[in-house]
PDB file of C-alpha atoms in Angstrom:
ATOM      1  CA  MET A   1       4.206 -19.800 -28.782  1.00  0.00           C
ATOM      2  CA  ALA A   2       3.399 -16.832 -26.076  1.00  0.00           C
ATOM      3  CA  GLU A   3       5.107 -13.643 -27.115  1.00  0.00           C
ATOM      4  CA  LYS A   4       7.770 -12.283 -24.714  1.00  0.00           C
ATOM      5  CA  LEU A   5       6.213  -9.141 -22.303  1.00  0.00           C
ATOM      6  CA  LEU A   6       9.617  -8.549 -20.862  1.00  0.00           C
ATOM      7  CA  GLU A   7      13.000  -9.505 -22.173  1.00  0.00           C
ATOM      8  CA  LEU A   8      16.475  -8.698 -20.652  1.00  0.00           C
ATOM      9  CA  ARG A   9      19.667  -8.731 -23.628  1.00  0.00           C
ATOM     10  CA  GLU A  10      22.858  -8.535 -21.870  1.00  0.00           C
ATOM     11  CA  VAL A  11      22.093  -6.661 -19.173  1.00  0.00           C
ATOM     12  CA  SER A  12      25.077  -5.244 -16.946  1.00  0.00           C
ATOM     13  CA  LEU A  13      25.523  -3.602 -14.283  1.00  0.00           C
ATOM     14  CA  ALA A  14      28.474  -2.344 -11.765  1.00  0.00           C
ATOM     15  CA  PHE A  15      28.825   0.081  -8.685  1.00  0.00           C
ATOM     16  CA  GLY A  16      32.689   0.773  -9.122  1.00  0.00           C
ATOM     17  CA  GLY A  17      34.540  -1.719  -9.062  1.00  0.00           C
ATOM     18  CA  LEU A  18      31.448  -4.886  -7.990  1.00  0.00           C
ATOM     19  CA  SER A  19      30.547  -6.066 -10.868  1.00  0.00           C
ATOM     20  CA  VAL A  20      26.436  -6.926  -9.439  1.00  0.00           C
ATOM     21  CA  VAL A  21      24.849  -7.854 -12.690  1.00  0.00           C
ATOM     22  CA  SER A  22      26.791  -9.663 -15.357  1.00  0.00           C
ATOM     23  CA  GLN A  23      25.401 -10.018 -19.188  1.00  0.00           C
ATOM     24  CA  LEU A  24      21.511 -11.182 -17.663  1.00  0.00           C
ATOM     25  CA  ASP A  25      19.806 -12.675 -20.378  1.00  0.00           C
ATOM     26  CA  LEU A  26      16.205 -13.357 -18.949  1.00  0.00           C
ATOM     27  CA  HIS A  27      12.194 -13.319 -19.870  1.00  0.00           C
ATOM     28  CA  VAL A  28       9.110 -13.619 -19.091  1.00  0.00           C
ATOM     29  CA  ASP A  29       6.166 -14.579 -21.741  1.00  0.00           C
ATOM     30  CA  GLU A  30       3.070 -13.602 -21.454  1.00  0.00           C
ATOM     31  CA  GLY A  31       0.238 -14.633 -18.885  1.00  0.00           C
ATOM     32  CA  GLU A  32       3.810 -16.835 -17.103  1.00  0.00           C
ATOM     33  CA  ILE A  33       4.554 -16.798 -13.245  1.00  0.00           C
ATOM     34  CA  VAL A  34       8.302 -16.901 -13.096  1.00  0.00           C
ATOM     35  CA  SER A  35       9.948 -17.079  -9.845  1.00  0.00           C
ATOM     36  CA  VAL A  36      13.864 -15.278  -9.538  1.00  0.00           C
ATOM     37  CA  ILE A  37      16.062 -17.018  -6.580  1.00  0.00           C
ATOM     38  CA  GLY A  38      19.196 -16.682  -4.945  1.00  0.00           C
ATOM     39  CA  PRO A  39      21.443 -16.220  -1.760  1.00  0.00           C
ATOM     40  CA  ASN A  40      21.255 -12.265  -0.063  1.00  0.00           C
ATOM     41  CA  GLY A  41      23.493 -10.166  -2.318  1.00  0.00           C
ATOM     42  CA  ALA A  42      22.269 -11.793  -5.430  1.00  0.00           C
ATOM     43  CA  GLY A  43      21.542  -9.301  -7.259  1.00  0.00           C
ATOM     44  CA  LYS A  44      17.722  -9.539  -7.330  1.00  0.00           C
ATOM     45  CA  THR A  45      16.430  -6.382  -5.814  1.00  0.00           C
ATOM     46  CA  THR A  46      18.632  -4.963  -8.717  1.00  0.00           C
ATOM     47  CA  LEU A  47      17.144  -6.578 -11.288  1.00  0.00           C
ATOM     48  CA  PHE A  48      14.069  -5.144 -10.264  1.00  0.00           C
ATOM     49  CA  ASN A  49      15.410  -1.594  -9.929  1.00  0.00           C
ATOM     50  CA  LEU A  50      16.823  -2.436 -13.346  1.00  0.00           C
ATOM     51  CA  ILE A  51      13.366  -3.223 -14.845  1.00  0.00           C
ATOM     52  CA  THR A  52      11.653   0.164 -13.276  1.00  0.00           C
ATOM     53  CA  GLY A  53      14.312   2.294 -14.228  1.00  0.00           C
ATOM     54  CA  ILE A  54      15.910   3.330 -10.634  1.00  0.00           C
ATOM     55  CA  TYR A  55      19.102   1.962 -12.182  1.00  0.00           C
ATOM     56  CA  ASN A  56      20.363   2.384 -15.688  1.00  0.00           C
ATOM     57  CA  PRO A  57      22.406  -0.409 -16.983  1.00  0.00           C
ATOM     58  CA  ASP A  58      25.931  -0.108 -17.860  1.00  0.00           C
ATOM     59  CA  GLY A  59      25.036  -1.953 -20.909  1.00  0.00           C
ATOM     60  CA  GLY A  60      22.713  -4.195 -22.805  1.00  0.00           C
ATOM     61  CA  ASP A  61      18.914  -3.573 -23.033  1.00  0.00           C
ATOM     62  CA  ILE A  62      15.365  -4.099 -21.387  1.00  0.00           C
ATOM     63  CA  LEU A  63      12.825  -4.177 -23.956  1.00  0.00           C
ATOM     64  CA  LEU A  64       8.962  -4.374 -23.070  1.00  0.00           C
ATOM     65  CA  GLU A  65       6.405  -5.337 -25.688  1.00  0.00           C
ATOM     66  CA  GLY A  66       9.808  -5.441 -27.927  1.00  0.00           C
ATOM     67  CA  LYS A  67      10.504  -1.895 -27.477  1.00  0.00           C
ATOM     68  CA  SER A  68      13.311  -0.670 -24.971  1.00  0.00           C
ATOM     69  CA  ILE A  69      12.549   1.123 -22.343  1.00  0.00           C
ATOM     70  CA  VAL A  70      16.614   1.863 -20.738  1.00  0.00           C
ATOM     71  CA  GLY A  71      16.159   5.601 -20.314  1.00  0.00           C
ATOM     72  CA  LEU A  72      12.654   5.639 -19.342  1.00  0.00           C
ATOM     73  CA  LEU A  73      11.800   7.470 -15.946  1.00  0.00           C
ATOM     74  CA  PRO A  74      10.534   5.300 -13.176  1.00  0.00           C
ATOM     75  CA  HIS A  75       6.848   6.943 -13.926  1.00  0.00           C
ATOM     76  CA  GLN A  76       6.856   6.334 -17.853  1.00  0.00           C
ATOM     77  CA  ILE A  77       7.665   2.808 -17.290  1.00  0.00           C
ATOM     78  CA  SER A  78       4.870   2.593 -14.695  1.00  0.00           C
ATOM     79  CA  ARG A  79       2.522   3.906 -17.541  1.00  0.00           C
ATOM     80  CA  ARG A  80       4.131   1.152 -20.327  1.00  0.00           C
ATOM     81  CA  GLY A  81       2.176  -1.220 -17.847  1.00  0.00           C
ATOM     82  CA  ILE A  82       5.030  -2.197 -15.483  1.00  0.00           C
ATOM     83  CA  SER A  83       4.062  -1.909 -11.117  1.00  0.00           C
ATOM     84  CA  ARG A  84       6.094  -3.752  -8.116  1.00  0.00           C
ATOM     85  CA  THR A  85       5.672  -3.880  -4.769  1.00  0.00           C
ATOM     86  CA  PHE A  86       9.132  -3.544  -2.343  1.00  0.00           C
ATOM     87  CA  GLN A  87      11.106  -6.261  -0.111  1.00  0.00           C
ATOM     88  CA  THR A  88      10.966  -3.416   2.404  1.00  0.00           C
ATOM     89  CA  LEU A  89       7.135  -2.109   2.992  1.00  0.00           C
ATOM     90  CA  ARG A  90       6.217   1.178   1.493  1.00  0.00           C
ATOM     91  CA  LEU A  91       2.548   2.162   2.764  1.00  0.00           C
ATOM     92  CA  PHE A  92       1.289   5.762   3.218  1.00  0.00           C
ATOM     93  CA  LEU A  93       1.017   4.420   7.191  1.00  0.00           C
ATOM     94  CA  ASN A  94      -1.040   7.510   8.324  1.00  0.00           C
ATOM     95  CA  MET A  95      -3.567   7.429   5.234  1.00  0.00           C
ATOM     96  CA  SER A  96      -6.165   5.264   5.141  1.00  0.00           C
ATOM     97  CA  VAL A  97      -6.134   1.788   3.167  1.00  0.00           C
ATOM     98  CA  LYS A  98      -8.246   3.344   0.224  1.00  0.00           C
ATOM     99  CA  GLU A  99      -6.250   6.276  -0.281  1.00  0.00           C
ATOM    100  CA  ASN A 100      -3.121   4.081  -0.468  1.00  0.00           C
ATOM    101  CA  VAL A 101      -4.877   3.048  -3.634  1.00  0.00           C
ATOM    102  CA  MET A 102      -5.949   6.116  -4.724  1.00  0.00           C
ATOM    103  CA  ALA A 103      -2.604   7.158  -4.754  1.00  0.00           C
ATOM    104  CA  ALA A 104      -1.599   4.854  -6.906  1.00  0.00           C
ATOM    105  CA  ALA A 105      -4.705   5.559  -9.259  1.00  0.00           C
ATOM    106  CA  TYR A 106      -3.828   9.310  -8.981  1.00  0.00           C
ATOM    107  CA  GLY A 107      -0.244   8.564 -10.712  1.00  0.00           C
ATOM    108  CA  ARG A 108      -2.137   7.359 -14.016  1.00  0.00           C
ATOM    109  CA  ASP A 109      -3.591  10.698 -13.732  1.00  0.00           C
ATOM    110  CA  ALA A 110      -2.394  13.084 -17.558  1.00  0.00           C
ATOM    111  CA  ARG A 111      -0.855  15.772 -15.277  1.00  0.00           C
ATOM    112  CA  GLY A 112       1.516  13.665 -14.494  1.00  0.00           C
ATOM    113  CA  ARG A 113       1.281  14.362 -10.298  1.00  0.00           C
ATOM    114  CA  LEU A 114      -0.708  14.024  -7.898  1.00  0.00           C
ATOM    115  CA  PRO A 115      -3.851  16.983  -7.849  1.00  0.00           C
ATOM    116  CA  VAL A 116      -2.451  20.709  -6.444  1.00  0.00           C
ATOM    117  CA  ASP A 117      -5.770  21.728  -5.614  1.00  0.00           C
ATOM    118  CA  ALA A 118      -9.533  20.832  -4.367  1.00  0.00           C
ATOM    119  CA  ALA A 119     -10.993  21.045  -8.045  1.00  0.00           C
ATOM    120  CA  HIS A 120      -8.311  18.932  -9.954  1.00  0.00           C
ATOM    121  CA  ALA A 121      -8.444  16.353  -6.674  1.00  0.00           C
ATOM    122  CA  ARG A 122     -12.002  15.608  -7.057  1.00  0.00           C
ATOM    123  CA  HIS A 123     -11.736  15.333 -10.786  1.00  0.00           C
ATOM    124  CA  ALA A 124      -8.474  13.111 -10.237  1.00  0.00           C
ATOM    125  CA  ALA A 125     -10.710  10.561  -8.268  1.00  0.00           C
ATOM    126  CA  ARG A 126     -13.810  10.909 -10.527  1.00  0.00           C
ATOM    127  CA  GLY A 127     -11.388   9.073 -12.966  1.00  0.00           C
ATOM    128  CA  ALA A 128      -9.777   6.663 -10.895  1.00  0.00           C
ATOM    129  CA  ARG A 129     -13.241   5.494 -10.182  1.00  0.00           C
ATOM    130  CA  ASP A 130     -14.248   5.135 -13.720  1.00  0.00           C
ATOM    131  CA  ARG A 131     -11.158   3.255 -13.991  1.00  0.00           C
ATOM    132  CA  ALA A 132     -11.390  -0.221 -14.844  1.00  0.00           C
ATOM    133  CA  HIS A 133      -8.399  -0.645 -12.391  1.00  0.00           C
ATOM    134  CA  SER A 134     -10.778   1.229  -9.763  1.00  0.00           C
ATOM    135  CA  PRO A 135      -9.573   1.495  -5.954  1.00  0.00           C
ATOM    136  CA  GLU A 136     -12.540  -0.185  -4.781  1.00  0.00           C
ATOM    137  CA  GLN A 137     -11.978  -2.856  -7.667  1.00  0.00           C
ATOM    138  CA  CYS A 138      -8.349  -3.324  -6.707  1.00  0.00           C
ATOM    139  CA  LEU A 139      -9.526  -3.712  -2.675  1.00  0.00           C
ATOM    140  CA  ALA A 140     -12.212  -6.005  -3.526  1.00  0.00           C
ATOM    141  CA  PHE A 141     -10.224  -8.767  -5.057  1.00  0.00           C
ATOM    142  CA  PHE A 142      -8.550  -9.343  -1.506  1.00  0.00           C
ATOM    143  CA  GLY A 143     -11.899 -10.150  -0.228  1.00  0.00           C
ATOM    144  CA  ASP A 144     -12.438  -9.108   3.772  1.00  0.00           C
ATOM    145  CA  ARG A 145      -8.753  -8.829   4.242  1.00  0.00           C
ATOM    146  CA  LEU A 146      -8.637  -5.265   2.749  1.00  0.00           C
ATOM    147  CA  MET A 147     -12.641  -4.273   2.698  1.00  0.00           C
ATOM    148  CA  GLY A 148     -15.301  -2.831   4.467  1.00  0.00           C
ATOM    149  CA  TYR A 149     -14.705  -0.653   7.231  1.00  0.00           C
ATOM    150  CA  ARG A 150     -10.924  -1.567   6.413  1.00  0.00           C
ATOM    151  CA  TRP A 151     -11.387   1.401   4.145  1.00  0.00           C
ATOM    152  CA  ASP A 152     -11.306   4.320   6.548  1.00  0.00           C
ATOM    153  CA  GLN A 153      -8.624   2.483   8.787  1.00  0.00           C
ATOM    154  CA  PRO A 154      -4.973   3.931   8.138  1.00  0.00           C
ATOM    155  CA  ALA A 155      -2.646   2.124   7.073  1.00  0.00           C
ATOM    156  CA  TYR A 156      -0.289   1.430   9.797  1.00  0.00           C
ATOM    157  CA  SER A 157      -3.621  -0.309  11.782  1.00  0.00           C
ATOM    158  CA  LEU A 158      -2.959  -3.127   9.261  1.00  0.00           C
ATOM    159  CA  SER A 159      -1.430  -6.638  10.517  1.00  0.00           C
ATOM    160  CA  TYR A 160       1.549  -7.218   8.788  1.00  0.00           C
ATOM    161  CA  ALA A 161       0.354  -9.364   6.314  1.00  0.00           C
ATOM    162  CA  ASN A 162      -2.800  -7.153   5.379  1.00  0.00           C
ATOM    163  CA  ARG A 163       0.241  -5.101   5.045  1.00  0.00           C
ATOM    164  CA  ARG A 164       1.763  -6.405   2.058  1.00  0.00           C
ATOM    165  CA  ARG A 165      -1.770  -7.606   0.832  1.00  0.00           C
ATOM    166  CA  LEU A 166      -2.610  -3.299   0.422  1.00  0.00           C
ATOM    167  CA  GLU A 167       0.812  -3.259  -1.572  1.00  0.00           C
ATOM    168  CA  ILE A 168       0.211  -5.522  -3.629  1.00  0.00           C
ATOM    169  CA  ALA A 169      -3.569  -3.650  -3.954  1.00  0.00           C
ATOM    170  CA  ARG A 170      -2.018  -0.212  -4.383  1.00  0.00           C
ATOM    171  CA  ALA A 171      -0.085  -2.272  -7.744  1.00  0.00           C
ATOM    172  CA  THR A 172      -2.672  -3.302  -9.269  1.00  0.00           C
ATOM    173  CA  ALA A 173      -4.267   0.080  -8.964  1.00  0.00           C
ATOM    174  CA  THR A 174      -1.687   1.904 -12.000  1.00  0.00           C
ATOM    175  CA  GLY A 175      -3.403  -1.108 -14.526  1.00  0.00           C
ATOM    176  CA  PRO A 176      -0.170  -3.013 -15.314  1.00  0.00           C
ATOM    177  CA  ARG A 177       0.195  -5.612 -16.983  1.00  0.00           C
ATOM    178  CA  LEU A 178       3.572  -6.687 -15.327  1.00  0.00           C
ATOM    179  CA  LEU A 179       3.664  -7.064 -11.570  1.00  0.00           C
ATOM    180  CA  LEU A 180       7.434  -7.025 -10.092  1.00  0.00           C
ATOM    181  CA  LEU A 181       6.842  -8.953  -6.271  1.00  0.00           C
ATOM    182  CA  ASP A 182       9.803  -8.046  -4.476  1.00  0.00           C
ATOM    183  CA  GLU A 183       9.525 -11.457  -1.389  1.00  0.00           C
ATOM    184  CA  PRO A 184       5.967 -11.097  -0.942  1.00  0.00           C
ATOM    185  CA  ALA A 185       5.845 -14.048   1.727  1.00  0.00           C
ATOM    186  CA  ALA A 186       8.609 -12.361   3.998  1.00  0.00           C
ATOM    187  CA  GLY A 187       7.962 -12.607   7.401  1.00  0.00           C
ATOM    188  CA  MET A 188       4.561 -14.417   7.187  1.00  0.00           C
ATOM    189  CA  ASN A 189       3.556 -16.999   9.329  1.00  0.00           C
ATOM    190  CA  PRO A 190       3.238 -20.665   7.831  1.00  0.00           C
ATOM    191  CA  VAL A 191      -0.788 -20.051   7.319  1.00  0.00           C
ATOM    192  CA  GLU A 192      -0.073 -16.139   5.830  1.00  0.00           C
ATOM    193  CA  THR A 193       2.189 -17.429   3.480  1.00  0.00           C
ATOM    194  CA  HIS A 194      -0.201 -20.617   1.810  1.00  0.00           C
ATOM    195  CA  GLU A 195      -2.825 -17.533   1.628  1.00  0.00           C
ATOM    196  CA  ILE A 196      -0.353 -15.030  -0.434  1.00  0.00           C
ATOM    197  CA  THR A 197       1.069 -18.020  -2.675  1.00  0.00           C
ATOM    198  CA  GLU A 198      -2.885 -18.872  -3.431  1.00  0.00           C
ATOM    199  CA  LEU A 199      -3.355 -14.498  -3.753  1.00  0.00           C
ATOM    200  CA  ILE A 200      -0.429 -14.858  -6.848  1.00  0.00           C
ATOM    201  CA  GLY A 201      -1.777 -18.031  -8.417  1.00  0.00           C
ATOM    202  CA  ARG A 202      -5.795 -15.583  -8.317  1.00  0.00           C
ATOM    203  CA  LEU A 203      -3.915 -12.513  -9.690  1.00  0.00           C
ATOM    204  CA  ARG A 204      -2.858 -14.370 -12.342  1.00  0.00           C
ATOM    205  CA  SER A 205      -5.802 -16.792 -13.676  1.00  0.00           C
ATOM    206  CA  GLU A 206      -8.830 -13.979 -12.527  1.00  0.00           C
ATOM    207  CA  GLY A 207      -6.897 -10.701 -12.779  1.00  0.00           C
ATOM    208  CA  GLY A 208      -4.848 -11.812 -15.415  1.00  0.00           C
ATOM    209  CA  TYR A 209      -1.409 -10.308 -14.822  1.00  0.00           C
ATOM    210  CA  THR A 210       1.693 -11.336 -15.533  1.00  0.00           C
ATOM    211  CA  ILE A 211       3.926 -12.016 -12.647  1.00  0.00           C
ATOM    212  CA  LEU A 212       8.271 -11.877 -11.943  1.00  0.00           C
ATOM    213  CA  VAL A 213       8.253 -12.990  -8.324  1.00  0.00           C
ATOM    214  CA  ILE A 214      11.561 -12.536  -6.432  1.00  0.00           C
ATOM    215  CA  GLU A 215      10.814 -14.863  -3.343  1.00  0.00           C
ATOM    216  CA  HIS A 216      13.395 -17.322  -0.807  1.00  0.00           C
ATOM    217  CA  ASP A 217      10.215 -19.772   0.885  1.00  0.00           C
ATOM    218  CA  MET A 218      10.539 -22.888  -1.941  1.00  0.00           C
ATOM    219  CA  HIS A 219       7.046 -23.529  -0.802  1.00  0.00           C
ATOM    220  CA  VAL A 220       6.095 -20.721  -2.105  1.00  0.00           C
ATOM    221  CA  VAL A 221       7.865 -20.988  -5.884  1.00  0.00           C
ATOM    222  CA  GLU A 222       6.960 -24.737  -6.569  1.00  0.00           C
ATOM    223  CA  GLY A 223       3.247 -23.836  -6.154  1.00  0.00           C
ATOM    224  CA  ILE A 224       2.842 -20.868  -8.351  1.00  0.00           C
ATOM    225  CA  SER A 225       6.042 -20.772 -10.621  1.00  0.00           C
ATOM    226  CA  ASP A 226       6.136 -21.925 -14.514  1.00  0.00           C
ATOM    227  CA  ARG A 227       9.478 -21.594 -14.276  1.00  0.00           C
ATOM    228  CA  VAL A 228      12.559 -20.593 -12.331  1.00  0.00           C
ATOM    229  CA  VAL A 229      15.663 -18.406 -12.707  1.00  0.00           C
ATOM    230  CA  ALA A 230      18.358 -18.346 -10.164  1.00  0.00           C
ATOM    231  CA  LEU A 231      21.236 -15.710  -9.672  1.00  0.00           C
ATOM    232  CA  ARG A 232      24.305 -16.559  -8.044  1.00  0.00           C
ATOM    233  CA  PRO A 233      27.260 -14.629  -7.352  1.00  0.00           C
ATOM    234  CA  ARG A 234      30.596 -16.065  -8.896  1.00  0.00           C
ATOM    235  CA  CYS A 235      33.652 -15.840  -6.185  1.00  0.00           C
ATOM    236  CA  GLU A 236      36.898 -15.610  -8.161  1.00  0.00           C
ATOM    237  CA  ASP A 237      39.964 -15.801  -5.804  1.00  0.00           C
ATOM    238  CA  ARG A 238      42.391 -13.209  -6.226  1.00  0.00           C
ATOM    239  CA  GLY A 239      45.801 -13.753  -4.794  1.00  0.00           C
ATOM    240  CA  GLY A 240      46.364 -12.534  -1.871  1.00  0.00           C
ATOM    241  CA  ASP A 241      43.467 -10.593  -1.920  1.00  0.00           C
ATOM    242  CA  LEU A 242      39.604 -11.050  -0.739  1.00  0.00           C
ATOM    243  CA  PRO A 243      37.333 -13.272  -3.303  1.00  0.00           C
ATOM    244  CA  ARG A 244      35.352 -10.529  -5.741  1.00  0.00           C
ATOM    245  CA  CYS A 245      32.045 -11.513  -5.884  1.00  0.00           C
ATOM    246  CA  GLY A 246      29.651 -10.051  -8.177  1.00  0.00           C
ATOM    247  CA  ASP A 247      29.427 -12.082 -11.204  1.00  0.00           C
ATOM    248  CA  ARG A 248      25.728 -13.167 -12.070  1.00  0.00           C
ATOM    249  CA  GLN A 249      25.152 -16.697 -13.686  1.00  0.00           C
ATOM    250  CA  VAL A 250      21.965 -18.005 -15.069  1.00  0.00           C
ATOM    251  CA  ALA A 251      20.748 -21.361 -14.362  1.00  0.00           C
TER     252      ALA A 251
END
C-alpha cells in the first residue's frame, strides 16, 4: 500500500462564530493526484492555508510523513517539502521570469532570508544553480513557453497562461515533494485548459511530485485525478435567523 505523504485528522477551523472547516479527514498518498472540489465558499483555499501554515487549526492535526506540522511557520513547512500556487496569481511582476524562480530557490538558503549583500547574493545564486531544482531546470520543464529569450522578460509581459506556468515553475524551485495547486486552469480557454491538464500529469509522471489540486473545471478533474474529495457547506435553518453555512462534510 502507498504511504500517506499528507494526512489531516479531524481538522477544524472557525472564524468567530462561523465554522469554516469541521472535523475534516483527508489524506494524500505518495505519488497521487488528489483533486478537491466544491462550491465557492466551501473552504477549499482555507484548506490550503491550513496545510501551509497561514492558519493554525482550532482542532485536529496535520501530518507530513507522519510528523505534525501544526504550529510551524509557512517557510518551515516549505522547507519540509510542501509548496503551493495561489488562486490569484502572486508573481513578482517587475522581476524577470528567471528571477521569479530564483527568488524561490533563495528561500531554501540556510540563512532563511533573501540575500542582503552582493557577496551573499552571488553565493546564493551559485547554490541555486547547483541544486537539483535549479531555476534553469525548473523552467526547462515547461519547454518553449518559459525558455530562451523569455528568461529575461519581465513577468508582466507574459500571457495569462504563461504566468500560471511561471507560478508553478516557481513552486517547484523549492524542491517540494507535495505540490498544492489552487485552481491552475482558472481563466483559461479550452486549449490552454487542455495544456495545463497535460502539464499536471507530467508533473507527477516526469517530475515525481505528489499533487493536491483545487479545481472547478471537471474536465481537468476527470483527466488527472486518482481520487476526488468534495467539500460542501451544510446550512442549518435556525428558526427566524438566516441559515448558517460553514460545517463541512467530505464525500
